Amino acid sequence: MKPLLALLLLSPLAGLHAADGFPPFSWDHVPVYAHLGKQSDDFTPAQLDFLAGHFNFIAIEKGQASRKRGSTEAGFAEAARQIKQRNPAAKVLFYWNTFLDVPGYDAKHGVPADGHLKDRRGQPVIVRKTLPTYDLSHADVRAWWSDTAARAVRAEGADGIFADAVEQVTTPTKRKLLGDEKYDALTNGLTAMFQETREKIGPDKLIIFNGLRNDDGGSFLPATSGAMIEHFGYFSSASKENMARDLAVMNATGRAGKIVILKAWPGFSWLDKDMMKQPHAELAQLARERITFPLACFLVATEPNCYFCYTWGYGENDGTLDWYPEFDQPLGPPLGEAKRTGWLYQREFAHASVSVNLETKSARIDWK
């Protein structure tokens, strides 16, 4: 058994939720999650109506309306206010990167003077040629980051934080770049930062980190509400072995009482420049044709408080504002755990029979 699975199953905290702070969950239909941003402007009334009417769980990306309002914080506050005005039950998360110093935040002006990471040669650690990184081994950096998270909750209307890029911190390549001592201090600092953030925002607010498959030791889960498994079945995670491991971790984490978001893809992404030249309607139709396999994978592993996210990116035109007939089908609770034979999984719900083969990447959902 992997260390994370063992920790989840044996932890005395396994059945505990953050006090009533979770989104409302139901088996009536496929539980879905929205994750998007719109840098150019506020969401339109029609976009807000769609989000509020279809989702109870939403993360607003970095740069939201920053070109209009001047900062991510201001754009987020307006989006959260408008969504919650339409749907008071909705839980809206503030995107806050754990490691990359991305532009567009007022908080960026407060990064401590010694706050950026340097490698063992004393050179700045830069990602994607432009983004400095935070040195989480420093207590003042952690205090600044957690203070910003708390301000988003208290002043900007967030129900919690989407803490991105955990895998950027924990990747083994960082150990080689930084050396053992600094790498350990950095990763231990990330754990401490989540604990400090929990203390500042309270037990009834959400912390969702992106990078569950990179948390083999389970060190981030005790202070957080749950996590995202990003790039399921896509990019470098498409092998049957990786998909099986992701589904096992999702199932165990859900049974431990944590939120899990499975981020699935239609076989293309916003990074595919040639694909993005196609009309939006054609991309949406292709996504509809390809939803069965990733959705079936989600269903055979899902537990209460697990959510399905299916888009080809994180902008307003990347699929979040499209809809799928499968999401309107009655689902009902699972009638038991999935049965696995080799790479074949089968599971029954009150209103659906699901089978999926990870080796052939084929699936079937029979709605009853």
mmCIF file of C-alpha atoms in Angstrom:
data_model
loop_
_atom_site.group_PDB
_atom_site.id
_atom_site.type_symbol
_atom_site.label_atom_id
_atom_site.label_comp_id
_atom_site.label_asym_id
_atom_site.label_seq_id
_atom_site.Cartn_x
_atom_site.Cartn_y
_atom_site.Cartn_z
ATOM 1 C CA MET A 1 0.000 0.000 0.000
ATOM 2 C CA LYS A 2 1.317 3.431 -0.904
ATOM 3 C CA PRO A 3 2.196 5.709 2.064
ATOM 4 C CA LEU A 4 -0.606 8.162 1.257
ATOM 5 C CA LEU A 5 -3.244 5.438 1.156
ATOM 6 C CA ALA A 6 -2.011 3.992 4.441
ATOM 7 C CA LEU A 7 -2.083 7.391 6.123
ATOM 8 C CA LEU A 8 -5.606 8.091 4.908
ATOM 9 C CA LEU A 9 -6.996 4.775 6.014
ATOM 10 C CA LEU A 10 -5.316 4.730 9.418
ATOM 11 C CA SER A 11 -5.475 8.401 10.408
ATOM 12 C CA PRO A 12 -7.714 9.170 13.420
ATOM 13 C CA LEU A 13 -8.819 12.277 11.488
ATOM 14 C CA ALA A 14 -9.980 10.215 8.529
ATOM 15 C CA GLY A 15 -13.698 10.783 9.000
ATOM 16 C CA LEU A 16 -13.599 14.452 9.938
ATOM 17 C CA HIS A 17 -14.733 17.334 7.762
ATOM 18 C CA ALA A 18 -13.781 20.956 8.225
ATOM 19 C CA ALA A 19 -16.772 22.125 10.259
ATOM 20 C CA ASP A 20 -19.607 22.425 7.752
ATOM 21 C CA GLY A 21 -17.478 24.348 5.288
ATOM 22 C CA PHE A 22 -17.779 21.862 2.421
ATOM 23 C CA PRO A 23 -19.900 22.575 -0.654
ATOM 24 C CA PRO A 24 -23.375 21.001 -0.618
ATOM 25 C CA PHE A 25 -22.989 17.473 -2.009
ATOM 26 C CA SER A 26 -25.610 15.320 -3.699
ATOM 27 C CA TRP A 27 -25.724 12.049 -5.617
ATOM 28 C CA ASP A 28 -28.742 13.254 -7.610
ATOM 29 C CA HIS A 29 -26.505 14.036 -10.595
ATOM 30 C CA VAL A 30 -22.790 13.903 -11.391
ATOM 31 C CA PRO A 31 -21.149 16.268 -8.861
ATOM 32 C CA VAL A 32 -19.289 18.894 -10.879
ATOM 33 C CA TYR A 33 -16.757 21.629 -10.181
ATOM 34 C CA ALA A 34 -15.921 24.765 -12.189
ATOM 35 C CA HIS A 35 -12.458 26.283 -12.484
ATOM 36 C CA LEU A 36 -12.018 29.319 -14.709
ATOM 37 C CA GLY A 37 -10.996 32.927 -15.037
ATOM 38 C CA LYS A 38 -11.562 35.802 -17.431
ATOM 39 C CA GLN A 39 -8.692 38.269 -17.457
ATOM 40 C CA SER A 40 -10.160 40.769 -19.903
ATOM 41 C CA ASP A 41 -13.284 41.750 -17.998
ATOM 42 C CA ASP A 42 -15.852 40.741 -15.417
ATOM 43 C CA PHE A 43 -18.031 37.760 -16.201
ATOM 44 C CA THR A 44 -21.126 38.779 -18.133
ATOM 45 C CA PRO A 45 -24.566 38.415 -16.508
ATOM 46 C CA ALA A 46 -25.213 35.378 -18.714
ATOM 47 C CA GLN A 47 -21.914 33.775 -17.672
ATOM 48 C CA LEU A 48 -22.652 34.450 -14.010
ATOM 49 C CA ASP A 49 -26.138 32.991 -14.379
ATOM 50 C CA PHE A 50 -24.660 29.858 -15.942
ATOM 51 C CA LEU A 51 -22.018 29.394 -13.250
ATOM 52 C CA ALA A 52 -24.413 30.020 -10.384
ATOM 53 C CA GLY A 53 -27.099 27.851 -11.917
ATOM 54 C CA HIS A 54 -24.928 24.829 -12.703
ATOM 55 C CA PHE A 55 -22.248 24.732 -9.993
ATOM 56 C CA ASN A 56 -22.083 24.850 -6.208
ATOM 57 C CA PHE A 57 -18.279 24.631 -6.202
ATOM 58 C CA ILE A 58 -16.198 27.121 -8.207
ATOM 59 C CA ALA A 59 -12.589 28.342 -8.274
ATOM 60 C CA ILE A 60 -11.822 31.704 -9.866
ATOM 61 C CA GLU A 61 -8.439 31.762 -11.598
ATOM 62 C CA LYS A 62 -5.546 34.196 -11.304
ATOM 63 C CA GLY A 63 -5.934 37.433 -13.225
ATOM 64 C CA GLN A 64 -9.716 37.541 -12.956
ATOM 65 C CA ALA A 65 -10.886 40.838 -14.547
ATOM 66 C CA SER A 66 -7.463 42.291 -13.745
ATOM 67 C CA ARG A 67 -7.334 44.276 -16.985
ATOM 68 C CA LYS A 68 -10.500 46.059 -15.936
ATOM 69 C CA ARG A 69 -10.205 46.215 -12.155
ATOM 70 C CA GLY A 70 -6.449 46.410 -11.750
ATOM 71 C CA SER A 71 -5.819 43.291 -9.683
ATOM 72 C CA THR A 72 -6.831 39.682 -9.233
ATOM 73 C CA GLU A 73 -8.129 40.469 -5.758
ATOM 74 C CA ALA A 74 -10.548 43.138 -7.023
ATOM 75 C CA GLY A 75 -11.721 41.007 -9.931
ATOM 76 C CA PHE A 76 -12.206 37.997 -7.702
ATOM 77 C CA ALA A 77 -14.198 39.938 -5.117
ATOM 78 C CA GLU A 78 -16.657 41.125 -7.764
ATOM 79 C CA ALA A 79 -17.032 37.660 -9.318
ATOM 80 C CA ALA A 80 -17.552 36.006 -5.937
ATOM 81 C CA ARG A 81 -20.110 38.600 -4.923
ATOM 82 C CA GLN A 82 -22.091 38.185 -8.131
ATOM 83 C CA ILE A 83 -22.042 34.378 -8.013
ATOM 84 C CA LYS A 84 -23.046 34.172 -4.367
ATOM 85 C CA GLN A 85 -25.783 36.748 -4.913
ATOM 86 C CA ARG A 86 -27.278 34.364 -7.474
ATOM 87 C CA ASN A 87 -26.473 31.158 -5.579
ATOM 88 C CA PRO A 88 -25.905 31.659 -1.827
ATOM 89 C CA ALA A 89 -25.017 27.970 -1.429
ATOM 90 C CA ALA A 90 -22.050 28.216 -3.809
ATOM 91 C CA LYS A 91 -18.532 27.858 -2.413
ATOM 92 C CA VAL A 92 -16.089 30.080 -4.304
ATOM 93 C CA LEU A 93 -12.321 29.585 -4.048
ATOM 94 C CA PHE A 94 -9.594 32.201 -4.478
ATOM 95 C CA TYR A 95 -6.706 31.013 -6.667
ATOM 96 C CA TRP A 96 -3.411 31.491 -4.816
ATOM 97 C CA ASN A 97 -0.245 29.874 -6.124
ATOM 98 C CA THR A 98 1.912 28.224 -3.481
ATOM 99 C CA PHE A 99 5.186 28.635 -5.352
ATOM 100 C CA LEU A 100 5.087 30.765 -8.514
ATOM 101 C CA ASP A 101 5.112 34.536 -8.155
ATOM 102 C CA VAL A 102 2.505 35.119 -10.856
ATOM 103 C CA PRO A 103 1.622 38.714 -11.805
ATOM 104 C CA GLY A 104 -1.658 40.537 -11.314
ATOM 105 C CA TYR A 105 -2.001 40.510 -7.517
ATOM 106 C CA ASP A 106 -1.933 43.495 -5.193
ATOM 107 C CA ALA A 107 -0.318 41.146 -2.686
ATOM 108 C CA LYS A 108 2.706 40.839 -4.952
ATOM 109 C CA HIS A 109 3.937 44.197 -3.660
ATOM 110 C CA GLY A 110 4.290 42.700 -0.190
ATOM 111 C CA VAL A 111 6.593 39.785 -0.940
ATOM 112 C CA PRO A 112 9.372 39.886 1.693
ATOM 113 C CA ALA A 113 12.718 41.171 0.495
ATOM 114 C CA ASP A 114 14.319 37.743 0.882
ATOM 115 C CA GLY A 115 11.252 35.940 -0.359
ATOM 116 C CA HIS A 116 12.402 34.504 -3.664
ATOM 117 C CA LEU A 117 14.099 31.124 -3.938
ATOM 118 C CA LYS A 118 17.705 30.670 -5.025
ATOM 119 C CA ASP A 119 19.444 27.465 -6.035
ATOM 120 C CA ARG A 120 22.582 26.038 -4.435
ATOM 121 C CA ARG A 121 24.701 28.357 -6.595
ATOM 122 C CA GLY A 122 22.827 31.405 -5.395
ATOM 123 C CA GLN A 123 20.975 31.909 -8.682
ATOM 124 C CA PRO A 124 17.227 32.758 -8.729
ATOM 125 C CA VAL A 125 14.955 29.785 -9.429
ATOM 126 C CA ILE A 126 12.848 30.931 -12.372
ATOM 127 C CA VAL A 127 10.006 28.920 -13.932
ATOM 128 C CA ARG A 128 8.883 29.350 -17.555
ATOM 129 C CA LYS A 129 11.698 31.872 -17.997
ATOM 130 C CA THR A 130 9.721 34.665 -16.309
ATOM 131 C CA LEU A 131 8.277 33.603 -12.947
ATOM 132 C CA PRO A 132 10.272 33.905 -9.706
ATOM 133 C CA THR A 133 9.475 31.347 -7.022
ATOM 134 C CA TYR A 134 8.765 31.679 -3.309
ATOM 135 C CA ASP A 135 11.224 30.472 -0.705
ATOM 136 C CA LEU A 136 8.827 28.736 1.656
ATOM 137 C CA SER A 137 11.625 27.848 4.051
ATOM 138 C CA HIS A 138 11.420 31.460 5.299
ATOM 139 C CA ALA A 139 8.884 32.140 8.041
ATOM 140 C CA ASP A 140 8.167 35.656 6.792
ATOM 141 C CA VAL A 141 7.244 34.318 3.337
ATOM 142 C CA ARG A 142 4.842 31.818 4.867
ATOM 143 C CA ALA A 143 3.323 34.534 7.038
ATOM 144 C CA TRP A 144 2.847 36.810 4.014
ATOM 145 C CA TRP A 145 1.282 34.004 1.937
ATOM 146 C CA SER A 146 -1.104 32.887 4.685
ATOM 147 C CA ASP A 147 -2.034 36.499 5.495
ATOM 148 C CA THR A 148 -2.985 37.008 1.838
ATOM 149 C CA ALA A 149 -5.110 33.873 1.937
ATOM 150 C CA ALA A 150 -6.837 35.052 5.092
ATOM 151 C CA ARG A 151 -7.509 38.469 3.572
ATOM 152 C CA ALA A 152 -9.150 36.816 0.547
ATOM 153 C CA VAL A 153 -11.503 35.007 2.938
ATOM 154 C CA ARG A 154 -12.233 37.898 5.280
ATOM 155 C CA ALA A 155 -12.279 40.859 2.899
ATOM 156 C CA GLU A 156 -12.839 39.526 -0.600
ATOM 157 C CA GLY A 157 -15.620 36.998 -0.129
ATOM 158 C CA ALA A 158 -13.717 33.748 -0.654
ATOM 159 C CA ASP A 159 -14.965 30.533 0.909
ATOM 160 C CA GLY A 160 -11.435 29.236 0.786
ATOM 161 C CA ILE A 161 -8.229 28.926 -1.210
ATOM 162 C CA PHE A 162 -7.238 26.936 -4.270
ATOM 163 C CA ALA A 163 -3.535 26.422 -3.558
ATOM 164 C CA ASP A 164 -1.904 25.634 -6.884
ATOM 165 C CA ALA A 165 1.463 24.210 -7.934
ATOM 166 C CA VAL A 166 2.292 21.945 -4.994
ATOM 167 C CA GLU A 167 3.954 19.608 -7.483
ATOM 168 C CA GLN A 168 6.298 22.445 -8.485
ATOM 169 C CA VAL A 169 7.584 22.484 -4.913
ATOM 170 C CA THR A 170 7.814 18.749 -4.301
ATOM 171 C CA THR A 171 9.195 17.506 -7.618
ATOM 172 C CA PRO A 172 12.423 15.523 -7.076
ATOM 173 C CA THR A 173 14.245 17.733 -9.567
ATOM 174 C CA LYS A 174 14.132 20.475 -6.941
ATOM 175 C CA ARG A 175 16.224 18.339 -4.591
ATOM 176 C CA LYS A 176 19.007 18.181 -7.159
ATOM 177 C CA LEU A 177 18.694 21.900 -7.853
ATOM 178 C CA LEU A 178 18.644 22.995 -4.205
ATOM 179 C CA GLY A 179 20.469 20.274 -2.287
ATOM 180 C CA ASP A 180 19.000 18.030 0.399
ATOM 181 C CA GLU A 181 18.941 20.508 3.263
ATOM 182 C CA LYS A 182 17.265 23.312 1.324
ATOM 183 C CA TYR A 183 14.823 20.968 -0.416
ATOM 184 C CA ASP A 184 13.699 19.511 2.918
ATOM 185 C CA ALA A 185 13.328 22.998 4.392
ATOM 186 C CA LEU A 186 11.255 24.065 1.374
ATOM 187 C CA THR A 187 8.836 21.120 1.488
ATOM 188 C CA ASN A 188 8.549 21.263 5.275
ATOM 189 C CA GLY A 189 7.830 24.959 4.881
ATOM 190 C CA LEU A 190 4.925 24.165 2.549
ATOM 191 C CA THR A 191 3.415 21.870 5.171
ATOM 192 C CA ALA A 192 3.850 24.554 7.818
ATOM 193 C CA MET A 193 2.322 27.181 5.524
ATOM 194 C CA PHE A 194 -0.858 25.137 5.122
ATOM 195 C CA GLN A 195 -1.045 24.731 8.895
ATOM 196 C CA GLU A 196 -0.602 28.488 9.415
ATOM 197 C CA THR A 197 -3.250 29.222 6.795
ATOM 198 C CA ARG A 198 -5.701 26.870 8.477
ATOM 199 C CA GLU A 199 -5.166 28.636 11.790
ATOM 200 C CA LYS A 200 -5.792 32.037 10.193
ATOM 201 C CA ILE A 201 -8.875 31.209 8.096
ATOM 202 C CA GLY A 202 -10.537 28.903 10.602
ATOM 203 C CA PRO A 203 -11.943 25.360 10.412
ATOM 204 C CA ASP A 204 -14.990 26.209 8.297
ATOM 205 C CA LYS A 205 -13.113 27.547 5.259
ATOM 206 C CA LEU A 206 -11.637 25.468 2.465
ATOM 207 C CA ILE A 207 -8.049 24.810 1.459
ATOM 208 C CA ILE A 208 -7.820 22.741 -1.724
ATOM 209 C CA PHE A 209 -4.319 22.045 -2.976
ATOM 210 C CA ASN A 210 -3.413 20.998 -6.495
ATOM 211 C CA GLY A 211 -1.061 18.045 -6.428
ATOM 212 C CA LEU A 212 -2.595 15.054 -4.659
ATOM 213 C CA ARG A 213 -0.514 12.573 -6.628
ATOM 214 C CA ASN A 214 2.601 14.414 -5.376
ATOM 215 C CA ASP A 215 1.660 14.009 -1.693
ATOM 216 C CA ASP A 216 2.685 10.382 -1.147
ATOM 217 C CA GLY A 217 3.448 11.033 2.494
ATOM 218 C CA GLY A 218 0.080 12.644 3.123
ATOM 219 C CA SER A 219 1.726 15.600 4.848
ATOM 220 C CA PHE A 220 -0.555 18.234 3.287
ATOM 221 C CA LEU A 221 -3.932 16.610 3.933
ATOM 222 C CA PRO A 222 -4.289 17.085 7.709
ATOM 223 C CA ALA A 223 -4.432 20.900 7.462
ATOM 224 C CA THR A 224 -6.342 21.018 4.169
ATOM 225 C CA SER A 225 -9.860 20.194 3.020
ATOM 226 C CA GLY A 226 -8.773 18.125 0.053
ATOM 227 C CA ALA A 227 -7.003 18.270 -3.277
ATOM 228 C CA MET A 228 -7.153 18.199 -7.048
ATOM 229 C CA ILE A 229 -5.791 15.440 -9.248
ATOM 230 C CA GLU A 230 -4.931 17.444 -12.330
ATOM 231 C CA HIS A 231 -4.310 16.157 -15.862
ATOM 232 C CA PHE A 232 -6.071 12.824 -15.305
ATOM 233 C CA GLY A 233 -5.503 10.611 -18.332
ATOM 234 C CA TYR A 234 -3.662 13.349 -20.202
ATOM 235 C CA PHE A 235 -0.260 14.965 -20.599
ATOM 236 C CA SER A 236 2.211 12.713 -18.732
ATOM 237 C CA SER A 237 -0.495 10.889 -16.760
ATOM 238 C CA ALA A 238 -2.139 8.866 -19.530
ATOM 239 C CA SER A 239 -0.736 5.375 -18.882
ATOM 240 C CA LYS A 240 -3.067 2.742 -17.469
ATOM 241 C CA GLU A 241 -0.819 2.433 -14.425
ATOM 242 C CA ASN A 242 -0.959 6.156 -13.686
ATOM 243 C CA MET A 243 -4.712 6.289 -14.176
ATOM 244 C CA ALA A 244 -5.232 3.295 -11.879
ATOM 245 C CA ARG A 245 -3.095 4.911 -9.201
ATOM 246 C CA ASP A 246 -4.969 8.200 -9.520
ATOM 247 C CA LEU A 247 -8.304 6.426 -9.128
ATOM 248 C CA ALA A 248 -7.060 4.507 -6.078
ATOM 249 C CA VAL A 249 -5.793 7.693 -4.416
ATOM 250 C CA MET A 250 -9.023 9.524 -5.252
ATOM 251 C CA ASN A 251 -11.122 6.739 -3.756
ATOM 252 C CA ALA A 252 -9.053 6.467 -0.573
ATOM 253 C CA THR A 253 -8.941 10.233 -0.078
ATOM 254 C CA GLY A 254 -12.698 10.504 -0.565
ATOM 255 C CA ARG A 255 -13.327 7.686 1.912
ATOM 256 C CA ALA A 256 -11.130 9.567 4.379
ATOM 257 C CA GLY A 257 -13.627 12.429 4.308
ATOM 258 C CA LYS A 258 -11.659 14.816 2.121
ATOM 259 C CA ILE A 259 -12.707 16.661 -1.031
ATOM 260 C CA VAL A 260 -11.184 15.399 -4.280
ATOM 261 C CA ILE A 261 -11.454 17.097 -7.673
ATOM 262 C CA LEU A 262 -10.637 14.956 -10.699
ATOM 263 C CA LYS A 263 -9.599 17.265 -13.546
ATOM 264 C CA ALA A 264 -10.179 15.416 -16.823
ATOM 265 C CA TRP A 265 -9.574 16.417 -20.436
ATOM 266 C CA PRO A 266 -11.192 15.731 -23.826
ATOM 267 C CA GLY A 267 -7.895 14.711 -25.437
ATOM 268 C CA PHE A 268 -6.802 18.257 -26.247
ATOM 269 C CA SER A 269 -5.975 21.423 -24.342
ATOM 270 C CA TRP A 270 -5.689 25.167 -24.743
ATOM 271 C CA LEU A 271 -1.994 24.590 -25.427
ATOM 272 C CA ASP A 272 -2.801 22.849 -28.731
ATOM 273 C CA LYS A 273 -2.500 25.841 -31.038
ATOM 274 C CA ASP A 274 -3.862 24.098 -34.107
ATOM 275 C CA MET A 275 -6.870 22.790 -32.207
ATOM 276 C CA MET A 276 -7.599 26.227 -30.809
ATOM 277 C CA LYS A 277 -7.995 27.548 -34.342
ATOM 278 C CA GLN A 278 -11.192 25.532 -34.681
ATOM 279 C CA PRO A 279 -14.545 27.170 -33.929
ATOM 280 C CA HIS A 280 -15.636 26.870 -30.332
ATOM 281 C CA ALA A 281 -18.732 24.885 -31.321
ATOM 282 C CA GLU A 282 -16.549 22.197 -32.919
ATOM 283 C CA LEU A 283 -14.335 21.933 -29.833
ATOM 284 C CA ALA A 284 -17.381 21.651 -27.576
ATOM 285 C CA GLN A 285 -18.882 18.952 -29.802
ATOM 286 C CA LEU A 286 -15.643 16.972 -29.755
ATOM 287 C CA ALA A 287 -15.548 17.248 -25.966
ATOM 288 C CA ARG A 288 -19.130 15.923 -25.803
ATOM 289 C CA GLU A 289 -18.179 12.953 -27.959
ATOM 290 C CA ARG A 290 -15.235 12.087 -25.698
ATOM 291 C CA ILE A 291 -16.707 12.521 -22.236
ATOM 292 C CA THR A 292 -17.718 8.909 -21.586
ATOM 293 C CA PHE A 293 -14.271 7.513 -20.759
ATOM 294 C CA PRO A 294 -13.093 10.179 -18.274
ATOM 295 C CA LEU A 295 -16.535 10.394 -16.674
ATOM 296 C CA ALA A 296 -16.725 6.613 -16.275
ATOM 297 C CA CYS A 297 -13.283 6.645 -14.644
ATOM 298 C CA PHE A 298 -14.504 9.258 -12.189
ATOM 299 C CA LEU A 299 -17.644 7.289 -11.390
ATOM 300 C CA VAL A 300 -15.928 3.996 -10.619
ATOM 301 C CA ALA A 301 -13.745 5.698 -7.991
ATOM 302 C CA THR A 302 -15.913 8.501 -6.655
ATOM 303 C CA GLU A 303 -16.959 8.904 -3.034
ATOM 304 C CA PRO A 304 -18.933 11.641 -1.234
ATOM 305 C CA ASN A 305 -17.343 15.064 -1.799
ATOM 306 C CA CYS A 306 -15.562 14.039 -4.988
ATOM 307 C CA TYR A 307 -16.110 16.325 -7.992
ATOM 308 C CA PHE A 308 -15.664 16.001 -11.747
ATOM 309 C CA CYS A 309 -14.085 18.833 -13.756
ATOM 310 C CA TYR A 310 -14.024 18.454 -17.537
ATOM 311 C CA THR A 311 -12.639 21.226 -19.749
ATOM 312 C CA TRP A 312 -9.773 21.851 -22.143
ATOM 313 C CA GLY A 313 -8.368 24.758 -20.158
ATOM 314 C CA TYR A 314 -9.015 27.381 -17.526
ATOM 315 C CA GLY A 315 -10.340 30.365 -19.468
ATOM 316 C CA GLU A 316 -13.930 31.345 -20.028
ATOM 317 C CA ASN A 317 -13.832 29.847 -23.540
ATOM 318 C CA ASP A 318 -12.257 26.505 -22.587
ATOM 319 C CA GLY A 319 -15.352 24.462 -21.835
ATOM 320 C CA THR A 320 -16.540 25.389 -18.360
ATOM 321 C CA LEU A 321 -19.447 27.353 -19.821
ATOM 322 C CA ASP A 322 -20.483 24.414 -21.991
ATOM 323 C CA TRP A 323 -22.733 21.667 -20.683
ATOM 324 C CA TYR A 324 -23.075 17.929 -21.189
ATOM 325 C CA PRO A 325 -26.252 15.775 -21.274
ATOM 326 C CA GLU A 326 -24.619 13.309 -18.872
ATOM 327 C CA PHE A 327 -24.675 15.973 -16.173
ATOM 328 C CA ASP A 328 -28.473 16.132 -16.348
ATOM 329 C CA GLN A 329 -28.984 12.376 -16.021
ATOM 330 C CA PRO A 330 -30.214 11.073 -12.650
ATOM 331 C CA LEU A 331 -27.324 9.249 -10.982
ATOM 332 C CA GLY A 332 -28.212 8.218 -7.444
ATOM 333 C CA PRO A 333 -25.822 6.836 -4.841
ATOM 334 C CA PRO A 334 -23.413 4.011 -5.610
ATOM 335 C CA LEU A 335 -24.687 0.551 -4.685
ATOM 336 C CA GLY A 336 -21.228 -0.552 -3.602
ATOM 337 C CA GLU A 337 -17.560 -0.211 -4.445
ATOM 338 C CA ALA A 338 -16.281 -0.863 -7.949
ATOM 339 C CA LYS A 339 -15.371 -4.422 -8.896
ATOM 340 C CA ARG A 340 -11.990 -4.666 -10.564
ATOM 341 C CA THR A 341 -10.709 -7.435 -12.824
ATOM 342 C CA GLY A 342 -7.317 -6.525 -14.205
ATOM 343 C CA TRP A 343 -7.781 -3.169 -15.908
ATOM 344 C CA LEU A 344 -11.572 -3.508 -16.069
ATOM 345 C CA TYR A 345 -13.691 -1.672 -13.454
ATOM 346 C CA GLN A 346 -17.445 -2.052 -13.021
ATOM 347 C CA ARG A 347 -19.756 -0.236 -10.643
ATOM 348 C CA GLU A 348 -23.489 0.161 -10.099
ATOM 349 C CA PHE A 349 -25.351 3.309 -9.130
ATOM 350 C CA ALA A 350 -29.029 3.669 -8.430
ATOM 351 C CA HIS A 351 -29.570 5.020 -11.957
ATOM 352 C CA ALA A 352 -26.448 4.007 -13.880
ATOM 353 C CA SER A 353 -24.247 1.016 -14.684
ATOM 354 C CA VAL A 354 -20.633 1.915 -15.360
ATOM 355 C CA SER A 355 -17.768 -0.049 -16.869
ATOM 356 C CA VAL A 356 -14.340 1.181 -17.893
ATOM 357 C CA ASN A 357 -11.216 -0.491 -19.262
ATOM 358 C CA LEU A 358 -8.037 1.482 -18.584
ATOM 359 C CA GLU A 359 -5.974 -0.639 -20.961
ATOM 360 C CA THR A 360 -8.166 -0.049 -24.020
ATOM 361 C CA LYS A 361 -9.376 3.363 -22.826
ATOM 362 C CA SER A 362 -12.936 2.330 -23.502
ATOM 363 C CA ALA A 363 -15.993 2.830 -21.303
ATOM 364 C CA ARG A 364 -19.739 2.533 -21.135
ATOM 365 C CA ILE A 365 -22.331 4.248 -18.993
ATOM 366 C CA ASP A 366 -25.863 2.835 -19.148
ATOM 367 C CA TRP A 367 -28.284 5.306 -17.640
ATOM 368 C CA LYS A 368 -31.325 3.609 -16.086
#
